[in-house]
Structure formats: structure tokens, C-alpha cells
Amino acid sequence: MNVYEGKNIRNVGFVGHGGSGETSLISAILFDAGATNRLGYVEDGNASSDYDEEEIERKITISAKLAFCEWNKTKINILDTPGFGNFIQEARGALRVADAAVVVVDAVSGVMVQTEKTWAYSEEFQLPRLIVINRMDRDTASFERSLESVQQKLGRLCVPIQIPIGEEKNFKGVLDLIQMKAYVSAGDGSPKFSETEIPAGAAGRAQEYRERLVESVAESDEKLMEKFFDTGSLSNDELIEGLKRQVSSGKLYPIVYTAATANIGIPQLLNAIVNYMPDAVSRGAVTGKDVHGNDVRRKMADNEPFSAFVFKTFSDPFTGRISLFRIYSGVLTPETQPYNVNRSTAERFAQIATMQGKTFVQIHKLHAGDIGAVAKLKETLTGDTLADKAHQITYPAVKWIEPVISFAIEPKSRGDEDKISQAIHKLMDEDLGLGYAREPQTKEFLLSGQGQMHVELAVARLRKRYGVDVLLKPPKVPYRETIKGKADVQGKHKKQSGGHGQYGDCKIRMEPLPRGGDFEFVNEVFGGAIPRNYIPAVEKGILESRRKGVLAGFPTVDFRVILYDGSYHDVDSSEMAFKIAGSLAFKKGIKEARPCLLEPVMNVEVVAPEEFAGDLMGDLNSRRGRVQGMDIRGRSTVIKAQVPLAEMLSYASDLTSQTGARGSYTMEFSHYDEVPSHLAEKIISNEKAGATGEEEEEE
Ligand SMILES: Nc1nc2c(ncn2[C@@H]2O[C@H](COP(=O)(O)OP(=O)(O)OP(=O)(O)O)[C@@H](O)[C@H]2O)c(=O)[nH]1
Ligand SMILES: [Mg+2]
């Protein structure tokens, strides 16, 4: 493996909507550049960057991968990323360390939801972009329509630097609008192609698009503008230099055309990456934080102290944990002693490497700007900065969005709980979009993720990697019980047959408290009707009983108990007897005080294109939701509503199907509210049916 300096390195993240062909393009690139000796296919399960067994099974990319090739004396580090919505955060994590994005668009469907999302991520990191219209060989692939879709949704700064030769099965290659040459693929799946003059029949069209390109390049460059006005054109050198500048500064986004699986247009795509995408140190400097939390700038140069950002961690069945990092400053050699600044600990690099898909490739040195891999770091996790201990700096980590869907999980075999929790934490080290917590009220373990598929995938990995099997259940709604009326009752526990007797007797009043009032205990016993030392026992009896309410076993909340009278026995009374008396009084009192069920109500915010607004509001109403307002955000409508949690359990997938995956939502707890009585009856009878045979939980 050759060593490259930053100015001869390109770090590009391939992003796009699921299925537009990022992974297939990368396979073709690696093959054409000689990095692999055969062309791998997603369909055959041998694409270089979809190697994980879950990826092969599902034929999609699930997590970000690193690969590289050498082209025209330049090293191109390639990050493959998922385009499927559940895993799209991975694309964001990869773009965080890229210097440019290659945005792949399907020639048939054009710009889709995740194309726009990854475009927005590229915007967030201010990355120059190259657009690849792929799958040009498919039925109904269209140059005109895909261009219209791109320019309409991603803006008019997207301009073709090629036009395709033919479409659908007649797609043969590309016309280069800068060199004004035709590049026709050999058509046998090999990287071979011929360079010819543009055929007479296509010359007019090529000229037309070249002029558009020249105008676009001249438009935002004063010097070129003058030249263009004076002479009516630009020289090729001016055009190339101008284009480079505009692309680097985010003023133009060039478009190229490919068919990945047919290996057409790939060498020209590689040329475009090398020629127009910025090199790995062209940004000059990066901003981080020093040990005091102040902003510092660090020059991206070899002669600066070492610093690198870890953007990805995953476990490899053979090598163990692998960390991918990008070097921002300094050179990494076996002598470098990296220090993890976030965790204040020294790390040791057993060997320096890079990844070619799943293959670990050793290298003796990496320069500032390059991307590398290292195995078996002790403490380092995604988002950490490794640096020279004498020159500490940290770079900002990407914050993953919170999980949006939760499932209760249950071990298939008892006693597996600890193993499961350890395995889940290992998965979470490499997948920052997962969440795991115990719901304190229902005591269920909740596994959360970015969508149902994400959670199911985690469950599959638990089984295959760690040999633990869990059942996925929809999470239980944490209902509660309360009272609406008052009661005045007596609880008496008396057992005086044979041996030592038991005697406890208390009289209580019960009354509701406002929502959130939880529980209050007031002692109004005067004159020793109950001896003072037994009063806490009465309260304890009530506290224990209220944990499992009388209606359906949910905790009872928002009520006050006033203990005002009782009686005792000199010999037979005991703490235990008064505890039981308290518990009896509680159960009796609740029943008299018009008990009811409470359910959690959530604040829900739904964002979707305007055309769905009416249907979505109707749907929220049918979920017993109360729509509270509507807003416009860009081209989307934002609907705010309060909806009972019980109605939202399958909302993620329902919203996806209602909006063709163009809607999203967030949800947080608002308050508890009474469950309408007809629903309460159902819940109560379900709970009672489910509770039979269940063990009583002990303290
Ligand atoms: N006909 C044709 N099929 C293609 C082309 N590129 C990719 N495909 C097929 O399209 C499907 C999706 O390709 P992938 O490379 O997995 O797409 P992706 O963008 O990586 O998908 P995600 O990883 O889910 O984001 C596969 O069946 C490929 O064989 C192409 O240029 N022409
Ligand atoms: Mg892929």
C-alpha cells in the first residue's frame, strides 16, 4: 500500500436514497481502479462494502464502510453509507469526516426523501458535492427527467459536466462537456472504453449543454465573467480551474452519468472525483476545543502535532473491535503515542491500517488528511479524539438523533438478562442510534431504535453474534390508577383463634389530589386510639398496596389518606397487623372512591409535505388526538397534537406508509389523563386475563 500526502488524497462519502446504487458504484470503482480483481455485486452478496451478514441477507447497506483506491496518482478514500431511512444517521456520521459528498441519484426515480436528507447533511458540513445519476441503463431511465428532478429539488446550481450517450439499454457511455469528447464503454463489464470525437448527430446537443456549463461557471466568477462577455467563451483550462473553484466553494454541483452494474461511466466518474473534489488538506485548518473548552484552530499539516477524530467503531469477528479515524493534523507512524483526550487515557496502536471493505490493510504511515483504521483500542469509542498528549484537542462529535420507536424485549430463556444487557451495550458502542432502558413502572426492558427494522436487526445480531435470543413485544403503556371521589372506610385485621393473635384496626378517609399530586398521608389520630409506633405501619401497608392498584394492578396515584381513628389490642397488636389493616382499608376505600384509569398523553409533532396535512390531522383525530396547531416550515407542514401513547405505538410505520416515507415525527411525554370508560373496561379485562398465573412481585 502506497503512502499519500494529504494534497493527493480525496475523502468522499457516497450518499443517496436507498437502492440508488452507492454500493454498486463503489464495487465498480474499486474494480476499475484495480483495487479488487473482480466486480462484486450487491445481488450476489459479494459487493466490497456490503459484507456484513445482515447486509448480504437484506441486500442493503446498514452501516458506514471504508474502502480506497488509487487513481491518477491520487488516493481516494471512499465511505459507503446506507440510504435506507432507519440507518441514515450513519450517512451523517460518515459525512462528518468527508471532504466531499458523492450524491447518488437513481435515473428512474430521481431525487427521493433520503437524497434530500443526505443533501441537507452535506449542507450541514458545508461539503462540496458531485451528483451521480446512476442506473442509466434501466428501463425508463431518463436524462431529461432526472435532470429536472435534481434541479427542481436540489437547486439550479446542479449542472451536468457530461451528458449520457443513450438511455436505458442503449446507454453506452458519456459525452464529456469539458474535453468535448465521447467516452464509449466496451460494454463487456470491463473498465475499457474508447475515446472518440463527439458524433455529428450529438454535437448540437453537447454544444448546448456545454454552453450552459460555461455560463454557470462564469456566472459566479468576476474574472471569468469578463472574459466570457468579451470573447463569448472560456478556454478549457479556464473552465476547469473555474469549475474547481466553484465546486470547492459550494457554488456549483457537477452532474455525471453511470450504470454501476454494467460498469459504464466509472473511469469518468473517478476522473471527476480526482479533478473537481477538494483534496484532504485544502480546508487548511479545522476548529476544535482545547482542554479548557475554548475554540482552537489546528492547521491540517504534517508538521503539526498529531490529532485524529474517531468516527466509527465496529466489531469484526476476526480482528475484534476496529476504530476508523480521520487524521486532521500530524503524521501517524508506529512511533506515535496517541492519547484519548475525551477519556484522558493513553491508547496503543498495535498496527496502523486502512480498510478495503472488510479487509484490514496494513500501512506504515498515514499523513494529515488521510483516513485509517486501528484494531483493539481499549477505551476509544465513536466521537472521541486521539491526539498528542502534549497538544490536546477535541473535535466535535456528531450527535445522533434520539431513537423514535421502542419495543419491550424479553429473554427467551430465563437468566439471560445479564448476557443480553452486555450484548446490547456492545451493539450500542457501534450503533449510536440504539437505546436501551428499563421502564421503571412496567419494569420492562425497552430496546429503541430509528425504526422497526433497526430494532429487529439489533435482535438478529444479538442472536447471531452473541447467542442470546429475545422476544420483541410492543411496549406496555404505563397506565396508572386513581380515584375521582371520596371514601371513609375501616380496615380491620383480627385473628384471635389459637396461639398468639393478631389485631390491627384503622379508619381512614380518602380523597383525590390534583394530577401529579402522587400520594399524601395525614395522621389525625388523637388520644392514642392507635399507639404512635403503629401509625407508620398503617402508612406502609397503604404504600405497598398502592403499587398494585385494585382495578388492574397499575400503581395508584394522586390521592390523600387521612388516618383518623382505630383501635388496638394490648397483646395481639403488632406492626404486621396494622400493616395489613392499612392495606385492607386502602383496597376498600379505593373501591368506594370511584376509581379510574389514567393514561400517558404525549406531545406529538408531525412534519410532512403540505399535501398530507389533511389526512394526517384526520388520522391523529381518529387516534383520540387533539390537534393543537399547524405551522409551515419550508415546504413542510408541522402539526402539533396531544395524543394518548396507547394510540401511538405503531405510528412510525403507519406514518411511513401514509406519506410514502416523507413524514417524520417526534414525541414526548406531556401528562396523565383519564382513560375513557369503555376503553378502561377493555384494558382492565385484558390485564386481569394477562395477570393470571403471574407471580407476585416481592420487595
Ligand atoms: N440496472 C442497474 N441496476 C443497478 C445499478 N446500480 C445498482 N443496481 C442495482 O440496484 C440495487 C441497489 O443497488 P445498491 O448498490 O445496493 O444500492 P445502494 O444505494 O447501495 O442501496 P442502500 O445500501 O440500501 O442505500 C441492486 O440490486 C443493484 O444490483 C445500475 O447502474 N443499473
Ligand atoms: Mg449500499
Short mmCIF file of C-alpha atoms in Angstrom, two decimals, residues 105-111 131-136 140-154 158 160 164 167 255-257:
data_model
loop_
_atom_site.label_atom_id
_atom_site.label_comp_id
_atom_site.label_asym_id
_atom_site.label_seq_id
_atom_site.Cartn_x
_atom_site.Cartn_y
_atom_site.Cartn_z
CA VAL A 105 -29.47 9.62 -7.67
CA ASP A 106 -31.46 6.89 -9.42
CA ALA A 107 -32.02 7.81 -13.10
CA VAL A 108 -35.53 6.37 -12.88
CA SER A 109 -36.93 7.75 -9.64
CA GLY A 110 -34.88 10.95 -9.40
CA VAL A 111 -34.41 12.76 -6.10
CA ILE A 131 -24.02 14.25 -8.29
CA VAL A 132 -24.04 10.85 -9.97
CA ILE A 133 -27.12 9.88 -11.92
CA ASN A 134 -26.83 6.11 -11.74
CA ARG A 135 -28.83 3.20 -13.18
CA MET A 136 -28.91 4.96 -16.55
CA THR A 140 -37.46 4.27 -18.17
CA ALA A 141 -34.16 5.85 -17.09
CA SER A 142 -34.22 9.41 -18.39
CA PHE A 143 -31.61 12.14 -18.72
CA GLU A 144 -34.21 14.90 -19.04
CA ARG A 145 -36.45 13.82 -16.20
CA SER A 146 -33.64 13.07 -13.76
CA LEU A 147 -32.06 16.45 -14.52
CA GLU A 148 -35.36 18.20 -13.96
CA SER A 149 -35.85 16.37 -10.67
CA VAL A 150 -32.33 17.26 -9.49
CA GLN A 151 -32.58 20.91 -10.46
CA GLN A 152 -36.03 21.30 -9.02
CA LYS A 153 -35.31 19.64 -5.68
CA LEU A 154 -31.60 20.30 -5.17
CA CYS A 158 -26.55 21.43 -10.19
CA PRO A 160 -24.17 18.41 -16.00
CA PRO A 164 -25.22 10.37 -21.38
CA GLU A 167 -30.59 5.77 -22.27
CA ILE A 255 -23.51 16.02 -12.52
CA VAL A 256 -22.15 12.82 -14.13
CA TYR A 257 -23.85 9.68 -15.51
#
